[in-house]
Amino acid sequence: MMTDRIAGSREMQAALRDHFQKIYGSQDDLRVYFAPGRVNLIGEHTDYNGGHVFPCALTIGTYAAVRIRTDRRFRFFSVNLPGDGAEEYSLDEIRSGPVPPDSRWTSYPRGIIHTFCQRGMVPDRGLDMLFYGNLPAGAGLSSSASLEVLTGFILRDCFGFPADNQTLALIGQYSENHYNGVSCGIMDQFAVAMGKKDHAIFLNTSDLTCEYVPLRLEKESLIITNSNKKHSLASSAYNDRRRECEQALKELQTVTDIQSLGDLTMEEFREYQHVLSDPVLVRRARHAVSENQRTIQAVQLLKKQDVAGFGRLMKEAHLSVSRDYEVTGPELDALAEEAWNVPGCIGSRMTGGGFGGCTVSIVRDSAIPRFIEQVGAAYHQRTGLDADFYTVHIGGGPRRLDEEPAGRGPAAQEPAGKEQGGKR
Ligand code: GLA
């Protein structure tokens, strides 16, 4: 029914309203909301190590049409998963949780409602909710965080709860940690909740201070390439990495007074690394430390408009997650390596948690058709998979759309390939 090609907010809203009516019987008193997905430009697996990250919000994400009910029941329907039908719960069922970390997508919004209740923000009525996401599924562009922050935003808007956007991010992370089995850091929820159009967010995860850095790419574009190898963070590998970093920190704390791996410079790390009991821990900690330093340096370069320097650090960052952190796999390595070979590709690296998902690349505009052609063909040859390419735009954070003046909503994303060859 709705496709990624719907160009503007008005068409999207109309389509959501029609769909809502089909499922829930009327369109009266409907509110329409949006929360973005995110892409991380550099600073991977640093957010649970007290380091820096540099993500930005996208103009694609998750939409919801919502009506406040007169009773205390919650109904959830996903346009993306119509076969699941509408799931219905009473507030008391959700509230008395804990929400089982089941594989149903509704465990995300249920986890958020449960967490609000735990914090004393108890809705006095239920909601009919219809969701639609236009992020590629399982691609590591934070569809989960988008859904979490969106649900929190809706609760705040409908019931007037006192939760600012940073609190919505923290509630999202808490809920994902406790109800969805992923010990994720704060990056994704923060990027989604705090997104700003045309800016990337330089976030220090040790104290949540952040700076918005304008991303002025004049002759280049950001291209996301979906490996179409589904990633799953709940797969224990993500949590394993986190545990390995915690172990490395504990061992390093026997010789130096640090709170997190992000406190170390590379010189300090080299001085102390001999205490680490296992070569795997050395590699994991080396990534966490070097990636944090790279991120700080990359942002400095970008502020000086040194896009080429930023691109070089993207490549180093990829090599570090590949060799030291081991979260890429053959698909993401193939995409990044092939991208580096294309003249006009300024930088490319995997983005997000890894184990499948996407790469992000900075590509000179004139080189985009060749980039898609060459990377797509070589990737297919190496993996047997077809990649999808998207030119992305940096958008704002969560918002209510039905109260915005026409035309200000998040424009839906155009797959790059629609004009330029796209899917291979
Ligand atoms: C996932 C997690 C984030 C972060 C990234 C890796 O996206 O949700 O918290 O750890 O992986 O940088």
Tab-separated table of C-alpha atoms and ligand atoms in Angstrom:
chain	number	residue	atom	x	y	z
A	1	MET	CA	0.000	0.000	0.000
A	2	MET	CA	2.566	2.560	1.005
A	3	THR	CA	5.895	2.564	-0.718
A	4	ASP	CA	9.165	4.318	-0.093
A	5	ARG	CA	8.453	6.410	-3.138
A	6	ILE	CA	5.713	8.417	-1.501
A	7	ALA	CA	7.357	11.797	-1.743
A	8	GLY	CA	5.985	13.841	1.093
A	9	SER	CA	4.417	13.928	4.429
A	10	ARG	CA	0.927	14.760	3.174
A	11	GLU	CA	0.646	11.683	0.960
A	12	MET	CA	2.106	9.517	3.698
A	13	GLN	CA	-0.368	10.866	6.232
A	14	ALA	CA	-3.302	10.278	3.913
A	15	ALA	CA	-2.181	6.695	3.296
A	16	LEU	CA	-1.759	6.093	7.034
A	17	ARG	CA	-5.214	7.500	7.759
A	18	ASP	CA	-6.825	5.264	5.149
A	19	HIS	CA	-5.057	2.249	6.506
A	20	PHE	CA	-5.991	3.151	10.069
A	21	GLN	CA	-9.619	3.367	9.060
A	22	LYS	CA	-9.478	-0.089	7.484
A	23	ILE	CA	-8.050	-1.631	10.628
A	24	TYR	CA	-9.743	0.366	13.373
A	25	GLY	CA	-12.959	1.562	11.715
A	26	SER	CA	-12.611	5.370	11.623
A	27	GLN	CA	-10.143	8.205	11.192
A	28	ASP	CA	-11.568	10.511	13.826
A	29	ASP	CA	-9.211	12.266	16.239
A	30	LEU	CA	-6.163	10.741	14.643
A	31	ARG	CA	-2.662	11.917	15.448
A	32	VAL	CA	0.213	11.120	13.095
A	33	TYR	CA	3.831	10.822	14.200
A	34	PHE	CA	7.285	10.099	12.803
A	35	ALA	CA	10.642	9.080	14.294
A	36	PRO	CA	13.757	8.684	12.149
A	37	GLY	CA	16.258	5.867	11.721
A	38	ARG	CA	19.947	6.674	12.014
A	39	VAL	CA	23.246	6.045	10.345
A	40	ASN	CA	26.510	6.226	12.244
A	41	LEU	CA	29.292	7.957	10.324
A	42	ILE	CA	32.127	6.868	12.609
A	43	GLY	CA	32.589	5.647	16.205
A	44	GLU	CA	31.412	2.052	16.230
A	45	HIS	CA	31.131	-0.056	19.381
A	46	THR	CA	32.413	2.866	21.431
A	47	ASP	CA	29.095	3.839	23.013
A	48	TYR	CA	29.176	1.188	25.729
A	49	ASN	CA	32.858	1.963	26.311
A	50	GLY	CA	32.397	5.591	27.339
A	51	GLY	CA	33.661	6.803	23.967
A	52	HIS	CA	32.450	9.127	21.228
A	53	VAL	CA	30.068	8.418	18.375
A	54	PHE	CA	29.063	10.487	15.344
A	55	PRO	CA	25.642	9.427	14.033
A	56	CYS	CA	22.916	11.349	12.278
A	57	ALA	CA	19.167	10.903	11.948
A	58	LEU	CA	17.735	9.983	8.562
A	59	THR	CA	14.656	11.187	6.713
A	60	ILE	CA	13.423	7.592	6.624
A	61	GLY	CA	12.141	5.916	9.769
A	62	THR	CA	8.893	4.872	11.427
A	63	TYR	CA	5.455	6.449	11.167
A	64	ALA	CA	2.478	5.940	13.463
A	65	ALA	CA	-1.189	6.861	13.331
A	66	VAL	CA	-2.687	6.891	16.816
A	67	ARG	CA	-6.015	7.466	18.532
A	68	ILE	CA	-6.591	7.704	22.262
A	69	ARG	CA	-9.217	5.188	23.399
A	70	THR	CA	-11.813	5.668	26.069
A	71	ASP	CA	-10.844	2.441	27.890
A	72	ARG	CA	-7.455	1.093	29.016
A	73	ARG	CA	-6.674	-1.222	26.115
A	74	PHE	CA	-3.746	-0.955	23.723
A	75	ARG	CA	-3.935	-2.241	20.151
A	76	PHE	CA	-0.909	-2.525	17.875
A	77	PHE	CA	-0.905	-3.063	14.120
A	78	SER	CA	2.025	-3.011	11.699
A	79	VAL	CA	1.464	-2.168	8.049
A	80	ASN	CA	4.756	-3.965	7.358
A	81	LEU	CA	3.524	-7.180	8.986
A	82	PRO	CA	-0.178	-7.239	8.138
A	83	GLY	CA	-0.306	-11.012	8.560
A	84	ASP	CA	0.226	-10.557	12.310
A	85	GLY	CA	-3.105	-8.707	12.600
A	86	ALA	CA	-3.769	-6.304	15.461
A	87	GLU	CA	-2.447	-7.421	18.848
A	88	GLU	CA	-4.427	-6.306	21.855
A	89	TYR	CA	-3.363	-5.972	25.503
A	90	SER	CA	-4.840	-4.348	28.564
A	91	LEU	CA	-2.737	-1.713	30.278
A	92	ASP	CA	-2.614	-3.976	33.326
A	93	GLU	CA	-1.158	-6.846	31.298
A	94	ILE	CA	1.557	-4.581	29.930
A	95	ARG	CA	2.121	-2.922	33.262
A	96	SER	CA	2.431	-6.079	35.290
A	97	GLY	CA	5.159	-7.285	32.825
A	98	PRO	CA	7.995	-7.934	32.620
A	99	VAL	CA	7.432	-7.996	28.927
A	100	PRO	CA	8.732	-11.317	27.707
A	101	PRO	CA	11.685	-10.816	25.347
A	102	ASP	CA	9.669	-12.554	22.675
A	103	SER	CA	10.303	-12.195	18.995
A	104	ARG	CA	7.068	-10.316	18.328
A	105	TRP	CA	7.670	-6.762	17.167
A	106	THR	CA	5.136	-5.506	19.709
A	107	SER	CA	7.583	-6.328	22.492
A	108	TYR	CA	9.283	-3.004	21.584
A	109	PRO	CA	6.301	-0.690	22.163
A	110	ARG	CA	5.103	-2.850	25.076
A	111	GLY	CA	8.559	-2.534	26.662
A	112	ILE	CA	8.367	1.259	26.390
A	113	ILE	CA	4.874	1.477	27.901
A	114	HIS	CA	5.978	-0.842	30.698
A	115	THR	CA	9.047	1.312	31.391
A	116	PHE	CA	6.963	4.509	31.480
A	117	CYS	CA	4.650	2.858	34.027
A	118	GLN	CA	7.622	1.743	36.117
A	119	ARG	CA	8.751	5.364	36.233
A	120	GLY	CA	5.378	6.562	37.451
A	121	MET	CA	4.111	7.722	34.045
A	122	VAL	CA	0.989	5.586	33.810
A	123	PRO	CA	-1.401	6.287	30.923
A	124	ASP	CA	-4.991	6.698	32.107
A	125	ARG	CA	-6.338	5.389	28.792
A	126	GLY	CA	-5.264	3.034	26.033
A	127	LEU	CA	-4.318	3.688	22.398
A	128	ASP	CA	-5.097	2.309	18.975
A	129	MET	CA	-1.766	2.356	17.147
A	130	LEU	CA	-0.832	1.674	13.554
A	131	PHE	CA	2.848	1.662	12.610
A	132	TYR	CA	4.608	1.778	9.271
A	133	GLY	CA	8.381	1.775	8.758
A	134	ASN	CA	10.286	2.600	5.582
A	135	LEU	CA	13.732	1.643	6.826
A	136	PRO	CA	15.057	-1.465	5.132
A	137	ALA	CA	14.324	-4.253	7.623
A	138	GLY	CA	17.203	-5.775	9.572
A	139	ALA	CA	19.680	-3.415	7.896
A	140	GLY	CA	21.196	-1.932	11.028
A	141	LEU	CA	19.649	1.519	10.533
A	142	SER	CA	18.000	1.411	13.962
A	143	SER	CA	14.467	0.403	13.170
A	144	SER	CA	14.209	-0.794	16.792
A	145	ALA	CA	15.383	2.485	18.323
A	146	SER	CA	13.101	4.356	15.943
A	147	LEU	CA	10.095	2.342	17.128
A	148	GLU	CA	11.107	2.728	20.783
A	149	VAL	CA	11.601	6.496	20.674
A	150	LEU	CA	8.460	6.912	18.577
A	151	THR	CA	6.383	5.042	21.176
A	152	GLY	CA	7.840	7.176	23.979
A	153	PHE	CA	7.159	10.351	22.017
A	154	ILE	CA	3.546	9.273	21.439
A	155	LEU	CA	3.012	8.544	25.155
A	156	ARG	CA	4.402	11.952	26.064
A	157	ASP	CA	2.281	13.728	23.481
A	158	CYS	CA	-0.960	11.899	24.265
A	159	PHE	CA	-0.709	11.947	28.065
A	160	GLY	CA	1.502	14.957	28.784
A	161	PHE	CA	4.252	13.019	30.575
A	162	PRO	CA	7.310	15.017	31.659
A	163	ALA	CA	9.989	13.274	29.583
A	164	ASP	CA	12.350	15.326	27.417
A	165	ASN	CA	13.893	13.826	24.287
A	166	GLN	CA	17.032	12.692	26.076
A	167	THR	CA	14.840	10.857	28.586
A	168	LEU	CA	12.985	9.217	25.700
A	169	ALA	CA	16.364	7.976	24.437
A	170	LEU	CA	17.335	6.603	27.862
A	171	ILE	CA	13.963	4.898	28.279
A	172	GLY	CA	14.401	3.354	24.812
A	173	GLN	CA	17.821	1.993	25.688
A	174	TYR	CA	16.628	0.680	29.056
A	175	SER	CA	13.700	-1.048	27.428
A	176	GLU	CA	15.848	-2.632	24.730
A	177	ASN	CA	18.358	-3.833	27.349
A	178	HIS	CA	15.721	-5.280	29.639
A	179	TYR	CA	12.952	-6.455	27.362
A	180	ASN	CA	14.599	-7.184	24.044
A	181	GLY	CA	17.764	-8.895	25.214
A	182	VAL	CA	20.284	-6.552	23.573
A	183	SER	CA	22.811	-4.851	25.858
A	184	CYS	CA	23.036	-1.945	23.429
A	185	GLY	CA	24.609	1.400	24.225
A	186	ILE	CA	22.868	4.769	23.958
A	187	MET	CA	23.906	5.777	20.435
A	188	ASP	CA	20.912	4.649	18.426
A	189	GLN	CA	18.165	5.939	20.682
A	190	PHE	CA	20.054	9.202	21.226
A	191	ALA	CA	20.555	9.772	17.487
A	192	VAL	CA	16.878	9.074	16.827
A	193	ALA	CA	15.561	11.236	19.692
A	194	MET	CA	17.987	14.139	19.240
A	195	GLY	CA	18.373	14.213	15.443
A	196	LYS	CA	18.781	17.563	13.690
A	197	LYS	CA	18.338	18.200	9.986
A	198	ASP	CA	21.627	18.425	8.050
A	199	HIS	CA	23.699	17.864	11.195
A	200	ALA	CA	25.557	14.904	12.627
A	201	ILE	CA	25.692	14.468	16.406
A	202	PHE	CA	29.098	14.326	18.068
A	203	LEU	CA	28.131	12.584	21.279
A	204	ASN	CA	30.346	11.814	24.237
A	205	THR	CA	28.666	8.725	25.648
A	206	SER	CA	30.438	9.021	29.008
A	207	ASP	CA	28.386	12.073	30.018
A	208	LEU	CA	25.889	12.513	27.138
A	209	THR	CA	27.240	15.921	26.180
A	210	CYS	CA	26.810	16.488	22.481
A	211	GLU	CA	27.598	18.917	19.736
A	212	TYR	CA	25.734	19.271	16.447
A	213	VAL	CA	28.155	19.409	13.528
A	214	PRO	CA	26.796	20.634	10.189
A	215	LEU	CA	27.403	18.098	7.456
A	216	ARG	CA	28.027	20.217	4.415
A	217	LEU	CA	28.849	17.870	1.597
A	218	GLU	CA	29.028	20.072	-1.445
A	219	LYS	CA	30.061	17.748	-4.225
A	220	GLU	CA	29.499	14.446	-2.443
A	221	SER	CA	26.603	12.387	-1.124
A	222	LEU	CA	26.125	9.878	1.644
A	223	ILE	CA	25.328	6.479	0.218
A	224	ILE	CA	24.062	3.614	2.320
A	225	THR	CA	24.586	0.183	0.835
A	226	ASN	CA	22.488	-2.599	2.263
A	227	SER	CA	24.332	-5.919	2.133
A	228	ASN	CA	20.964	-7.683	2.424
A	229	LYS	CA	22.666	-9.981	4.857
A	230	LYS	CA	20.312	-9.603	7.799
A	231	HIS	CA	21.966	-8.590	11.017
A	232	SER	CA	20.738	-9.679	14.381
A	233	LEU	CA	22.087	-7.938	17.438
A	234	ALA	CA	20.226	-10.269	19.737
A	235	SER	CA	22.604	-12.882	18.417
A	236	SER	CA	24.887	-13.331	21.353
A	237	ALA	CA	27.913	-11.941	19.496
A	238	TYR	CA	27.009	-8.331	20.310
A	239	ASN	CA	26.597	-9.085	23.994
A	240	ASP	CA	29.843	-11.117	23.882
A	241	ARG	CA	31.763	-8.096	22.590
A	242	ARG	CA	30.354	-6.006	25.369
A	243	ARG	CA	31.409	-8.567	27.975
A	244	GLU	CA	34.906	-8.806	26.479
A	245	CYS	CA	35.292	-5.027	26.761
A	246	GLU	CA	34.099	-5.104	30.371
A	247	GLN	CA	36.654	-7.809	31.145
A	248	ALA	CA	39.449	-5.819	29.433
A	249	LEU	CA	38.461	-2.718	31.419
A	250	LYS	CA	38.573	-4.653	34.686
A	251	GLU	CA	42.067	-5.933	33.937
A	252	LEU	CA	43.327	-2.499	32.845
A	253	GLN	CA	41.910	-0.938	36.014
A	254	THR	CA	44.456	-2.968	37.993
A	255	VAL	CA	47.184	-0.689	36.603
A	256	THR	CA	45.462	2.569	35.739
A	257	ASP	CA	42.688	4.647	37.201
A	258	ILE	CA	40.086	4.748	34.423
A	259	GLN	CA	36.297	4.570	34.339
A	260	SER	CA	35.992	3.274	30.791
A	261	LEU	CA	38.108	2.274	27.792
A	262	GLY	CA	37.212	5.633	26.271
A	263	ASP	CA	39.397	7.312	28.927
A	264	LEU	CA	42.575	5.948	27.332
A	265	THR	CA	44.728	7.432	24.587
A	266	MET	CA	46.519	4.996	22.261
A	267	GLU	CA	49.847	5.769	23.990
A	268	GLU	CA	48.367	4.876	27.365
A	269	PHE	CA	46.799	1.744	25.944
A	270	ARG	CA	50.167	0.582	24.550
A	271	GLU	CA	51.736	1.199	27.917
A	272	TYR	CA	49.173	-0.882	29.820
A	273	GLN	CA	48.072	-3.539	27.345
A	274	HIS	CA	50.541	-6.091	28.723
A	275	VAL	CA	48.190	-6.715	31.679
A	276	LEU	CA	45.478	-8.090	29.405
A	277	SER	CA	45.201	-11.827	29.933
A	278	ASP	CA	44.190	-12.833	26.417
A	279	PRO	CA	45.096	-11.652	22.890
A	280	VAL	CA	41.382	-11.434	22.082
A	281	LEU	CA	40.964	-8.873	24.871
A	282	VAL	CA	43.911	-6.891	23.487
A	283	ARG	CA	42.237	-6.692	20.089
A	284	ARG	CA	38.823	-5.763	21.444
A	285	ALA	CA	40.187	-3.055	23.730
A	286	ARG	CA	42.521	-1.758	21.011
A	287	HIS	CA	39.497	-1.237	18.793
A	288	ALA	CA	37.501	0.540	21.510
A	289	VAL	CA	40.404	2.888	22.296
A	290	SER	CA	41.548	3.572	18.729
A	291	GLU	CA	38.020	4.016	17.408
A	292	ASN	CA	37.290	6.628	20.035
A	293	GLN	CA	40.440	8.555	19.149
A	294	ARG	CA	39.644	8.244	15.441
A	295	THR	CA	36.168	9.602	15.994
A	296	ILE	CA	37.465	12.658	17.842
A	297	GLN	CA	40.015	13.255	15.081
A	298	ALA	CA	37.503	12.643	12.274
A	299	VAL	CA	35.141	15.273	13.631
A	300	GLN	CA	37.992	17.778	13.860
A	301	LEU	CA	38.827	17.095	10.208
A	302	LEU	CA	35.243	17.461	9.112
A	303	LYS	CA	34.929	20.790	10.890
A	304	LYS	CA	37.860	21.954	8.750
A	305	GLN	CA	36.011	20.702	5.654
A	306	ASP	CA	38.655	18.004	5.194
A	307	VAL	CA	36.254	15.443	3.761
A	308	ALA	CA	39.127	13.421	2.285
A	309	GLY	CA	40.756	13.124	5.723
A	310	PHE	CA	37.432	12.043	7.196
A	311	GLY	CA	37.161	9.407	4.456
A	312	ARG	CA	40.609	8.001	5.241
A	313	LEU	CA	39.583	7.543	8.865
A	314	MET	CA	36.396	5.767	7.743
A	315	LYS	CA	38.591	3.180	6.040
A	316	GLU	CA	40.797	2.780	9.124
A	317	ALA	CA	37.658	2.425	11.225
A	318	HIS	CA	36.394	-0.363	9.008
A	319	LEU	CA	39.700	-2.214	9.174
A	320	SER	CA	39.613	-1.968	12.950
A	321	VAL	CA	36.083	-3.391	13.318
A	322	SER	CA	37.008	-6.075	10.829
A	323	ARG	CA	40.381	-7.195	12.222
A	324	ASP	CA	40.317	-6.260	15.897
A	325	TYR	CA	36.635	-6.302	16.737
A	326	GLU	CA	35.586	-8.979	14.259
A	327	VAL	CA	32.030	-7.837	13.691
A	328	THR	CA	31.980	-7.401	9.928
A	329	GLY	CA	31.897	-10.756	8.143
A	330	PRO	CA	32.581	-11.422	4.449
A	331	GLU	CA	29.612	-9.406	3.166
A	332	LEU	CA	30.424	-6.095	4.834
A	333	ASP	CA	34.122	-6.547	4.102
A	334	ALA	CA	33.350	-7.143	0.437
A	335	LEU	CA	31.193	-4.003	0.225
A	336	ALA	CA	33.784	-1.790	1.919
A	337	GLU	CA	36.749	-3.192	-0.011
A	338	GLU	CA	34.989	-2.818	-3.336
A	339	ALA	CA	33.937	0.727	-2.445
A	340	TRP	CA	37.545	1.727	-1.672
A	341	ASN	CA	38.476	0.690	-5.235
A	342	VAL	CA	36.044	3.082	-6.901
A	343	PRO	CA	37.552	6.418	-7.979
A	344	GLY	CA	35.435	9.148	-6.414
A	345	CYS	CA	34.610	7.132	-3.293
A	346	ILE	CA	36.021	9.297	-0.498
A	347	GLY	CA	35.444	6.810	2.302
A	348	SER	CA	33.434	3.726	3.181
A	349	ARG	CA	32.869	1.602	6.250
A	350	MET	CA	30.369	-0.679	7.848
A	351	THR	CA	27.864	1.130	10.053
A	352	GLY	CA	25.917	-0.004	13.106
A	353	GLY	CA	26.318	-3.161	15.118
A	354	GLY	CA	27.709	-5.291	12.293
A	355	PHE	CA	27.241	-8.997	11.587
A	356	GLY	CA	25.440	-7.963	8.389
A	357	GLY	CA	23.541	-4.747	7.719
A	358	CYS	CA	24.880	-1.741	5.827
A	359	THR	CA	27.937	0.235	4.870
A	360	VAL	CA	27.990	4.020	4.684
A	361	SER	CA	30.075	5.728	2.020
A	362	ILE	CA	30.886	9.276	1.003
A	363	VAL	CA	30.861	9.365	-2.776
A	364	ARG	CA	31.501	12.228	-5.185
A	365	ASP	CA	28.205	12.945	-6.949
A	366	SER	CA	29.676	12.417	-10.417
A	367	ALA	CA	30.935	8.961	-9.367
A	368	ILE	CA	27.653	7.622	-7.944
A	369	PRO	CA	26.498	5.688	-11.056
A	370	ARG	CA	29.888	4.010	-11.387
A	371	PHE	CA	29.972	3.308	-7.639
A	372	ILE	CA	26.635	1.520	-7.779
A	373	GLU	CA	27.556	-0.400	-10.903
A	374	GLN	CA	31.011	-1.491	-9.804
A	375	VAL	CA	30.346	-2.234	-6.130
A	376	GLY	CA	27.066	-3.975	-6.946
A	377	ALA	CA	28.623	-6.251	-9.572
A	378	ALA	CA	31.711	-7.157	-7.535
A	379	TYR	CA	29.601	-7.742	-4.415
A	380	HIS	CA	27.320	-10.083	-6.305
A	381	GLN	CA	30.277	-11.955	-7.690
A	382	ARG	CA	31.895	-12.334	-4.257
A	383	THR	CA	28.827	-13.211	-2.201
A	384	GLY	CA	25.999	-14.176	-4.532
A	385	LEU	CA	23.887	-11.441	-2.905
A	386	ASP	CA	22.388	-8.294	-4.420
A	387	ALA	CA	23.066	-5.026	-2.650
A	388	ASP	CA	20.680	-2.049	-2.457
A	389	PHE	CA	21.963	1.510	-2.658
A	390	TYR	CA	20.302	4.577	-1.091
A	391	THR	CA	21.305	8.217	-1.266
A	392	VAL	CA	20.389	9.456	2.184
A	393	HIS	CA	19.489	12.807	3.657
A	394	ILE	CA	19.928	13.879	7.253
A	395	GLY	CA	16.653	14.681	8.959
A	396	GLY	CA	15.317	15.835	12.305
A	397	GLY	CA	14.161	13.960	15.408
A	398	PRO	CA	10.720	12.599	16.352
A	399	ARG	CA	7.694	14.767	15.742
A	400	ARG	CA	3.960	14.995	15.329
A	401	LEU	CA	3.113	15.422	11.666
A	402	ASP	CA	-0.572	16.281	11.639
A	403	GLU	CA	0.096	19.622	13.329
A	404	GLU	CA	2.975	20.626	11.044
A	405	PRO	CA	2.384	23.043	8.183
A	406	ALA	CA	2.040	21.089	4.923
A	407	GLY	CA	5.249	19.998	3.279
A	408	ARG	CA	7.473	20.018	6.348
A	409	GLY	CA	7.333	16.304	7.034
A	410	PRO	CA	10.194	13.913	6.461
A	411	ALA	CA	10.448	13.296	2.747
A	412	ALA	CA	10.513	9.587	2.131
A	413	GLN	CA	13.745	8.174	0.846
A	414	GLU	CA	14.319	7.583	-2.808
A	415	PRO	CA	16.426	4.502	-3.378
A	416	ALA	CA	19.475	5.809	-5.229
A	417	GLY	CA	18.934	3.204	-7.815
A	418	LYS	CA	15.643	4.600	-8.980
A	419	GLU	CA	17.555	7.056	-11.091
A	420	GLN	CA	20.933	5.470	-11.026
A	421	GLY	CA	20.810	1.758	-11.497
A	422	GLY	CA	20.190	0.929	-7.848
A	423	LYS	CA	19.789	-2.700	-7.087
A	424	ARG	CA	22.228	-5.050	-8.644
B	1	GLA	C1	24.190	-1.148	17.773
B	1	GLA	C2	23.860	-0.703	19.189
B	1	GLA	C3	24.560	0.622	19.515
B	1	GLA	C4	26.045	0.559	19.182
B	1	GLA	C5	26.262	-0.004	17.773
B	1	GLA	C6	27.713	-0.233	17.463
B	1	GLA	O1	23.646	-0.265	16.830
B	1	GLA	O2	22.474	-0.547	19.351
B	1	GLA	O3	24.353	0.933	20.859
B	1	GLA	O4	26.743	-0.192	20.128
B	1	GLA	O5	25.589	-1.231	17.587
B	1	GLA	O6	28.392	0.970	17.400
